[in-house]
XYZ file of N, CA and C in Angstrom:
591
model
N -313.212 12.676 174.489
C -312.708 12.971 176.135
C -310.880 12.473 176.235
N -310.338 12.879 177.352
C -309.117 12.644 177.534
C -308.723 11.422 178.048
N -307.559 10.860 178.102
C -307.243 9.242 178.688
C -307.770 8.770 180.163
N -308.571 9.882 181.102
C -308.541 9.690 182.005
C -310.503 9.646 181.895
N -310.924 9.554 180.861
C -312.289 9.479 180.631
C -312.812 10.945 181.316
N -312.201 11.822 180.855
C -312.877 13.170 181.123
C -313.209 13.744 180.083
N -314.304 14.456 180.290
C -314.906 15.333 178.748
C -314.203 16.407 178.584
N -313.533 16.552 177.224
C -312.459 17.816 177.258
C -313.287 18.745 176.498
N -313.755 18.308 175.333
C -314.813 19.085 174.472
C -315.998 18.608 174.602
N -316.783 19.752 174.379
C -318.353 19.167 175.047
C -318.844 18.717 173.561
N -320.108 18.034 173.497
C -320.808 17.740 172.563
C -321.432 18.592 171.978
N -320.869 19.353 170.965
C -321.184 20.579 170.234
C -321.225 20.543 168.599
N -321.002 19.387 168.339
C -320.762 18.981 166.572
C -321.659 17.770 166.146
N -322.173 17.907 164.626
C -322.970 17.002 164.569
C -321.928 15.585 164.353
N -320.732 15.818 163.570
C -319.765 14.914 163.644
C -318.170 15.250 163.864
N -317.705 14.171 164.258
C -316.288 14.790 164.747
C -315.454 13.714 164.098
N -314.158 13.780 163.460
C -313.176 12.933 162.937
C -312.061 12.888 164.206
N -311.260 11.962 164.294
C -310.017 11.939 165.010
C -309.230 13.171 164.608
N -308.243 12.979 165.772
C -307.622 14.118 165.710
C -306.333 13.692 164.693
N -306.145 14.269 163.335
C -304.946 14.060 162.609
C -304.091 15.249 162.357
N -302.705 15.090 162.698
C -301.951 16.189 161.938
C -302.355 17.467 163.144
N -302.825 17.509 164.140
C -302.787 17.933 165.378
C -304.485 18.781 165.177
N -305.188 18.382 164.032
C -306.498 18.887 163.805
C -307.370 18.062 163.759
N -308.826 18.228 164.254
C -309.957 17.205 164.134
C -310.986 17.973 163.362
N -311.243 17.357 162.114
C -312.284 17.860 161.299
C -313.955 17.558 161.936
N -314.466 18.696 161.917
C -316.111 18.377 162.687
C -316.973 19.517 161.556
N -318.259 19.074 161.981
C -319.238 19.784 161.389
C -320.237 20.424 162.024
N -320.355 21.709 161.954
C -321.708 22.282 162.660
C -322.376 23.060 161.795
N -323.602 22.475 162.011
C -324.563 23.417 160.836
C -324.529 22.520 159.693
N -324.254 22.768 158.627
C -324.104 22.571 157.326
C -322.627 23.170 156.910
N -321.835 23.421 157.619
C -320.186 23.885 157.451
C -319.253 22.698 158.095
N -318.297 22.551 157.150
C -317.245 21.635 157.762
C -316.010 22.425 157.947
N -315.304 22.641 159.375
C -314.063 23.107 159.581
C -313.386 22.079 160.644
N -312.325 22.829 161.371
C -311.518 21.844 162.399
C -311.157 22.630 163.754
N -311.203 21.809 164.632
C -310.610 22.407 165.964
C -309.442 21.350 166.249
N -308.757 22.395 167.304
C -307.619 21.851 168.162
C -307.831 21.060 169.047
N -306.619 20.699 169.881
C -307.076 19.551 170.905
C -307.672 20.458 172.731
N -308.087 21.754 172.148
C -308.687 22.195 173.335
C -309.864 22.458 172.910
N -310.603 22.071 171.897
C -311.763 22.569 171.165
C -311.892 23.687 170.983
N -310.495 24.819 170.530
C -310.857 26.105 169.775
C -310.949 25.756 168.028
N -311.828 26.432 167.957
C -312.028 26.511 166.369
C -310.913 27.464 165.673
N -310.189 26.163 164.749
C -308.986 26.862 163.974
C -309.394 27.277 162.915
N -310.374 26.306 162.103
C -310.449 26.409 160.553
C -312.044 26.773 160.781
N -312.261 27.757 160.359
C -313.847 28.383 160.235
C -315.025 26.969 159.481
N -315.960 26.933 160.278
C -317.026 26.002 159.817
C -317.856 26.435 158.408
N -316.782 26.649 157.366
C -317.423 27.440 156.158
C -317.338 26.506 154.927
N -316.888 25.586 155.113
C -316.422 24.593 153.735
C -317.772 23.507 153.300
N -317.811 23.005 152.423
C -318.809 22.450 151.867
C -318.492 20.656 152.345
N -317.254 20.567 152.680
C -316.687 19.231 153.111
C -315.150 19.291 152.900
N -314.636 18.784 154.371
C -313.393 18.975 154.784
C -313.203 17.468 155.144
N -311.692 17.130 154.507
C -311.233 15.701 154.690
C -309.783 15.898 155.950
N -309.574 14.860 156.431
C -308.582 14.906 157.505
C -307.362 15.492 157.126
N -306.136 16.352 157.925
C -305.291 16.614 157.636
C -304.017 15.895 157.404
N -303.307 16.143 156.609
C -302.049 15.108 156.477
C -300.863 16.620 156.098
N -299.797 16.250 156.335
C -298.960 16.965 156.072
C -298.833 18.681 155.777
N -299.863 19.058 156.555
C -300.353 20.792 156.961
C -301.658 21.104 155.840
N -302.122 19.915 155.019
C -303.167 20.460 154.067
C -304.214 19.431 154.274
N -305.675 19.802 153.953
C -306.692 18.886 154.281
C -307.318 19.009 152.647
N -307.896 18.043 152.086
C -308.798 17.986 151.169
C -310.407 19.064 151.722
N -310.324 19.999 150.473
C -311.877 20.390 150.708
C -312.702 20.490 149.496
N -313.725 20.480 149.702
C -314.689 20.433 148.985
C -315.897 21.501 148.592
N -316.133 21.895 147.426
C -316.808 23.176 147.093
C -317.974 22.667 146.090
N -319.420 22.887 146.303
C -320.704 22.530 145.331
C -320.613 23.476 144.674
N -321.002 22.896 143.236
C -321.727 23.795 142.273
C -322.736 24.482 142.626
N -323.062 25.678 141.821
C -324.496 26.367 142.218
C -325.872 25.594 142.133
N -325.481 24.104 141.269
C -326.810 23.128 141.582
C -326.989 22.350 142.866
N -325.753 22.523 143.845
C -325.409 21.887 144.970
C -325.126 20.318 144.898
N -324.590 20.107 143.891
C -324.469 18.740 143.942
C -322.804 18.309 143.594
N -322.351 17.782 142.307
C -321.210 17.485 142.615
C -320.070 18.636 142.969
N -319.317 18.116 143.587
C -318.236 18.906 144.304
C -316.880 18.876 143.490
N -316.429 19.967 143.480
C -314.864 19.979 143.100
C -314.386 20.318 144.407
N -312.852 19.557 143.859
C -311.761 19.693 145.407
C -310.725 20.021 145.244
N -310.087 20.973 146.488
C -308.672 21.369 146.430
C -308.338 21.264 148.061
N -307.134 21.976 148.155
C -306.781 22.115 149.419
C -306.675 23.096 150.221
N -306.825 23.241 151.669
C -306.647 24.275 152.400
C -305.658 23.816 153.514
N -305.170 25.054 153.784
C -303.855 24.506 154.937
C -304.743 24.984 156.543
N -304.005 24.740 157.622
C -304.136 24.606 159.032
C -304.547 25.807 159.381
N -304.673 27.059 158.908
C -305.526 28.048 159.250
C -307.091 28.222 158.833
N -307.208 27.282 157.230
C -308.266 27.595 156.623
C -308.234 28.487 155.254
N -307.093 28.509 155.314
C -306.843 29.532 154.029
C -306.567 28.569 152.757
N -307.007 28.966 151.760
C -306.883 27.640 150.360
C -305.773 27.901 149.793
N -305.147 27.123 149.726
C -303.570 26.780 149.292
C -303.433 26.363 147.621
N -304.648 25.658 147.523
C -304.875 25.346 145.881
C -306.245 25.131 146.097
N -306.369 25.932 144.882
C -307.862 26.205 144.372
C -308.510 24.922 143.972
N -309.905 24.471 144.609
C -310.847 23.299 144.136
C -311.224 23.469 142.398
N -310.441 22.483 141.802
C -310.740 22.545 140.417
C -310.786 20.882 140.095
N -310.419 20.144 141.009
C -310.560 18.727 140.914
C -311.763 17.793 140.821
N -312.089 16.865 140.272
C -313.259 16.320 140.686
C -312.939 15.190 141.626
N -311.618 14.799 141.922
C -311.646 13.822 143.157
C -310.303 14.254 143.703
N -309.900 14.025 144.955
C -308.229 13.999 145.454
C -308.013 13.490 146.795
N -307.285 12.986 146.877
C -306.524 12.223 148.061
C -305.732 13.417 148.909
N -305.323 12.751 150.189
C -304.470 13.314 150.756
C -303.163 13.477 150.263
N -302.126 14.211 150.690
C -301.176 14.724 150.632
C -300.207 13.635 151.441
N -299.080 12.949 150.879
C -298.237 12.290 151.550
C -296.992 12.471 151.202
N -295.726 12.704 151.465
C -294.559 12.716 151.044
C -294.575 14.027 149.802
N -295.216 15.235 150.221
C -295.172 15.981 149.223
C -295.676 15.869 147.949
N -296.874 15.235 147.936
C -297.524 14.784 146.834
C -298.752 14.039 147.174
N -299.846 14.405 146.251
C -301.283 13.983 146.038
C -301.672 13.709 144.702
N -302.633 12.600 144.719
C -303.374 12.057 143.665
C -304.705 12.985 143.541
N -304.999 13.309 142.466
C -306.098 14.219 142.264
C -306.752 13.762 140.715
N -308.250 13.749 140.655
C -308.766 13.378 139.441
C -309.331 14.373 138.764
N -309.363 14.418 137.665
C -309.980 15.292 136.461
C -310.618 14.380 135.643
N -312.148 14.788 135.418
C -313.579 13.901 134.724
C -314.453 13.376 135.942
N -315.460 12.391 135.078
C -316.425 11.680 135.747
C -315.786 10.368 136.051
N -316.716 9.340 136.576
C -316.678 8.286 137.139
C -316.006 7.394 135.896
N -316.081 7.634 134.853
C -316.019 6.354 134.199
C -314.567 7.076 132.833
N -314.762 8.337 132.838
C -313.860 8.886 131.654
C -312.774 9.544 132.225
N -313.092 9.862 134.123
C -312.120 10.599 134.427
C -310.568 9.697 134.503
N -309.568 10.574 134.732
C -308.413 10.200 134.835
C -307.532 10.895 136.462
N -306.617 10.414 137.088
C -305.700 10.912 137.749
C -304.311 10.848 137.038
N -304.065 11.894 138.013
C -302.522 12.288 137.984
C -302.231 12.607 139.375
N -301.037 13.440 139.532
C -299.854 13.628 141.237
C -299.721 14.829 140.736
N -299.989 15.572 141.770
C -299.374 17.221 141.823
C -298.435 17.227 142.933
N -297.908 18.470 143.343
C -297.085 18.731 144.204
C -297.832 20.014 144.964
N -297.241 20.282 146.358
C -298.172 21.210 147.248
C -298.293 22.782 146.590
N -297.735 22.822 145.354
C -298.306 24.148 144.685
C -299.439 24.084 143.847
N -299.544 22.674 143.467
C -300.971 22.539 142.657
C -300.537 22.159 141.239
N -298.880 22.026 141.154
C -299.001 21.974 139.499
C -298.753 19.910 139.604
N -298.799 19.913 138.420
C -298.595 18.184 137.887
C -297.234 18.058 137.703
N -296.640 16.715 138.366
C -295.503 15.957 138.286
C -295.883 14.701 137.363
N -297.219 14.165 137.237
C -297.959 13.281 136.475
C -299.083 13.768 136.305
N -299.232 14.121 134.733
C -300.627 14.770 134.280
C -301.742 13.516 134.187
N -303.120 13.731 134.140
C -303.935 12.697 134.520
C -303.898 11.748 133.084
N -303.548 10.352 133.813
C -303.662 9.619 132.608
C -304.035 7.834 133.296
N -304.164 7.859 134.522
C -304.495 6.427 135.361
C -306.188 6.608 135.382
N -306.476 5.288 135.283
C -307.965 5.231 135.878
C -308.395 5.214 137.524
N -307.191 4.720 138.393
C -307.476 4.643 139.764
C -306.144 4.534 140.621
N -306.052 5.259 141.663
C -304.797 5.489 142.536
C -305.428 4.354 143.602
N -306.651 3.406 143.750
C -306.747 2.846 145.081
C -307.767 1.559 144.377
N -307.734 0.467 144.871
C -309.041 -0.357 144.316
C -309.821 -0.639 145.929
N -310.717 -0.213 145.666
C -312.421 -0.509 146.784
C -312.557 -1.911 146.411
N -312.680 -2.495 147.810
C -313.274 -4.086 147.457
C -314.949 -3.878 147.866
N -315.419 -4.901 147.581
C -316.800 -4.859 147.773
C -317.226 -4.671 148.972
N -316.336 -5.152 150.058
C -316.654 -4.917 151.501
C -316.699 -3.434 151.961
N -315.921 -2.624 151.119
C -315.809 -0.914 151.988
C -315.033 -1.107 152.925
N -314.723 -2.326 153.243
C -313.885 -2.038 154.577
C -312.711 -1.355 154.449
N -311.884 -1.689 153.352
C -310.462 -0.935 153.138
C -310.563 -0.484 151.420
N -309.198 0.134 151.252
C -308.761 0.203 150.100
C -307.668 -0.269 149.856
N -307.294 -1.036 148.610
C -305.724 -1.450 148.459
C -304.942 0.009 147.919
N -303.791 -0.181 148.604
C -303.020 0.979 148.147
C -303.448 2.788 148.859
N -304.888 2.591 149.055
C -305.042 3.765 149.728
C -304.814 4.901 149.314
N -304.353 5.241 147.652
C -304.319 6.349 146.777
C -303.158 7.368 147.516
N -302.554 6.981 148.110
C -301.079 7.954 148.425
C -299.870 7.319 148.367
N -298.831 8.265 148.421
C -297.489 7.595 148.695
C -296.971 7.239 149.550
N -296.028 6.096 149.724
C -295.721 5.533 151.157
C -294.339 4.888 150.490
N -293.350 5.288 151.448
C -291.941 4.691 151.109
C -291.138 5.224 149.820
N -291.898 6.340 149.538
C -291.336 7.012 148.022
C -292.175 6.128 146.994
N -293.122 5.614 146.815
C -293.828 4.851 145.960
C -295.074 5.180 145.919
N -295.922 5.130 144.967
C -297.212 4.839 144.877
C -297.648 4.182 143.627
N -298.686 3.416 143.942
C -299.206 2.585 142.657
C -300.663 3.189 142.461
N -300.720 3.204 140.946
C -301.584 3.776 139.954
C -302.215 2.524 138.922
N -303.453 2.650 138.412
C -304.126 1.270 138.188
C -305.103 2.043 136.554
N -304.567 1.308 135.574
C -305.385 1.332 134.471
C -306.218 0.284 134.255
N -307.536 0.284 133.926
C -308.305 -0.752 133.350
C -308.703 -0.909 131.962
N -308.761 -2.035 131.417
C -308.999 -2.253 129.983
C -309.994 -1.853 129.864
N -311.149 -1.897 130.542
C -312.860 -1.451 130.581
C -313.210 -0.808 131.831
N -312.731 0.449 131.662
C -313.098 1.159 133.124
C -314.904 1.358 133.735
N -315.538 0.940 132.519
C -317.023 0.499 132.547
C -317.251 -0.810 133.571
N -316.488 -1.627 133.133
C -316.543 -2.893 134.019
C -315.408 -2.888 134.954
N -315.851 -2.344 136.095
C -314.209 -2.190 136.770
C -313.837 -3.421 137.679
N -314.836 -4.193 138.342
C -314.360 -5.489 138.867
C -314.294 -6.549 137.734
N -314.963 -6.643 136.619
C -314.765 -7.726 135.499
C -313.426 -7.413 134.523
N -313.030 -6.163 134.665
C -311.821 -5.927 133.408
C -310.444 -6.473 133.912
N -309.723 -6.557 132.755
C -308.064 -6.724 133.241
C -307.740 -5.651 133.466
N -306.804 -5.334 134.740
C -305.988 -4.358 134.870
C -304.457 -4.007 134.867
N -303.761 -3.276 134.958
C -302.169 -3.137 134.975
C -301.755 -1.931 136.121
N -300.932 -2.537 137.046
C -300.939 -1.505 138.093
C -299.482 -1.156 137.459
N -298.995 0.263 137.876
C -298.109 1.164 137.351
C -297.196 1.695 138.565
N -296.324 1.249 139.176
C -295.661 2.036 140.601
C -294.837 3.169 140.071
N -295.230 4.278 140.606
C -294.553 5.653 140.502
C -293.462 6.043 141.687
N -292.276 6.109 141.156
C -291.524 7.043 142.301
C -292.016 8.542 142.502
N -291.263 9.062 143.220
C -291.421 10.542 143.800
C -291.334 11.569 142.526
N -290.734 10.947 141.434
C -290.824 11.767 140.364
C -292.082 11.877 139.311
N -292.622 10.635 139.932
C -293.934 10.418 139.082
C -293.265 9.383 137.638
N -292.218 9.040 137.696
C -291.551 8.068 136.497
C -292.266 6.685 137.188
N -292.548 5.879 135.892
C -293.167 4.233 136.387
C -291.604 3.738 136.431
N -291.902 2.915 137.789
C -290.360 2.205 138.102
C -290.637 0.652 137.795
N -292.136 0.310 137.660
C -292.617 -1.130 137.841
C -293.959 -1.344 137.136
N -294.331 -2.107 136.492
C -295.787 -2.519 136.259
C -296.116 -4.020 136.048
N -297.292 -4.209 136.382
C -297.593 -5.854 136.471
C -299.265 -5.965 135.818
N -298.922 -7.035 135.137
C -300.739 -6.928 134.392
C -301.639 -8.256 135.305
N -302.810 -7.991 135.593
C -303.672 -8.858 136.422
C -305.035 -9.108 135.553
N -305.544 -10.412 135.511
C -306.523 -10.471 135.019
C -307.966 -10.092 135.161
N -308.054 -9.633 136.531
C -309.248 -8.685 137.116
C -308.976 -7.920 138.534
N -309.632 -7.432 139.211
C -309.641 -6.809 140.596
C -309.058 -7.698 141.479
N -310.062 -8.632 141.302
C -309.621 -9.634 142.687
C -308.195 -10.326 142.641
N -307.508 -10.281 141.382
C -306.205 -11.312 141.263
C -305.359 -9.914 142.034
N -305.498 -8.778 141.726
C -304.585 -7.890 142.795
C -305.058 -7.904 144.213
N -306.276 -7.796 144.738
C -306.871 -8.052 146.095
C -306.447 -9.288 146.678
N -306.381 -10.695 145.921
C -305.691 -11.600 146.514
C -304.286 -11.398 146.662
N -303.713 -10.903 145.674
C -302.106 -10.897 145.877
C -301.848 -9.944 147.126
N -302.668 -8.790 147.405
C -302.468 -8.160 148.321
C -302.566 -8.635 149.985
N -303.941 -9.553 149.936
C -304.318 -10.033 150.767
C -303.230 -10.988 151.386
N -302.295 -11.472 150.665
C -301.530 -12.618 150.784
C -300.351 -11.856 151.569
N -300.082 -10.797 150.845
C -299.103 -10.203 151.540
C -299.470 -9.227 152.685
N -300.536 -9.061 153.057
C -301.012 -8.215 154.211
C -301.672 -8.872 155.337
N -301.166 -9.953 155.838
C -302.416 -11.145 156.583
C -302.601 -10.446 157.658
């Protein structure tokens, strides 16, 4: 609805996200696509998964032939595949870069790609964001802000919340410009909460 509470786009979709970057991701049947603010379908409902748009691109998911674990890539605002789905997880583009993951839950590593899909940082980090038990938010969110992004490596990735962790701060060229050691995730969370009241 608009600000006058008038229904502008009718109840047509099973799910609908907020408008981001001029488009809203929606589902119809089993497919994901995107509409503009007039309700016109801009990206066809052909994707197994589609995240919100950022900087003209959105993460899309493609299921394998067993219809389970997805591979992720990026599509443009017309639904054209710009970067083929070949990663096991991916975050949105921010400041021209995106964090992507190769490998499974415990053995996978995160790196950083540019908008052509080329690595500026090859996969070597355990996490680009810290999920707290509440799942209400993630610390660092997994994307660049003000020319920097934090990545984390754990001493024992199989013990995510009990292990010690090192935070690496990367610049836009992927160079480590700072690092800090923590005894556990809670120490990272406590520091973050204190600086973000």
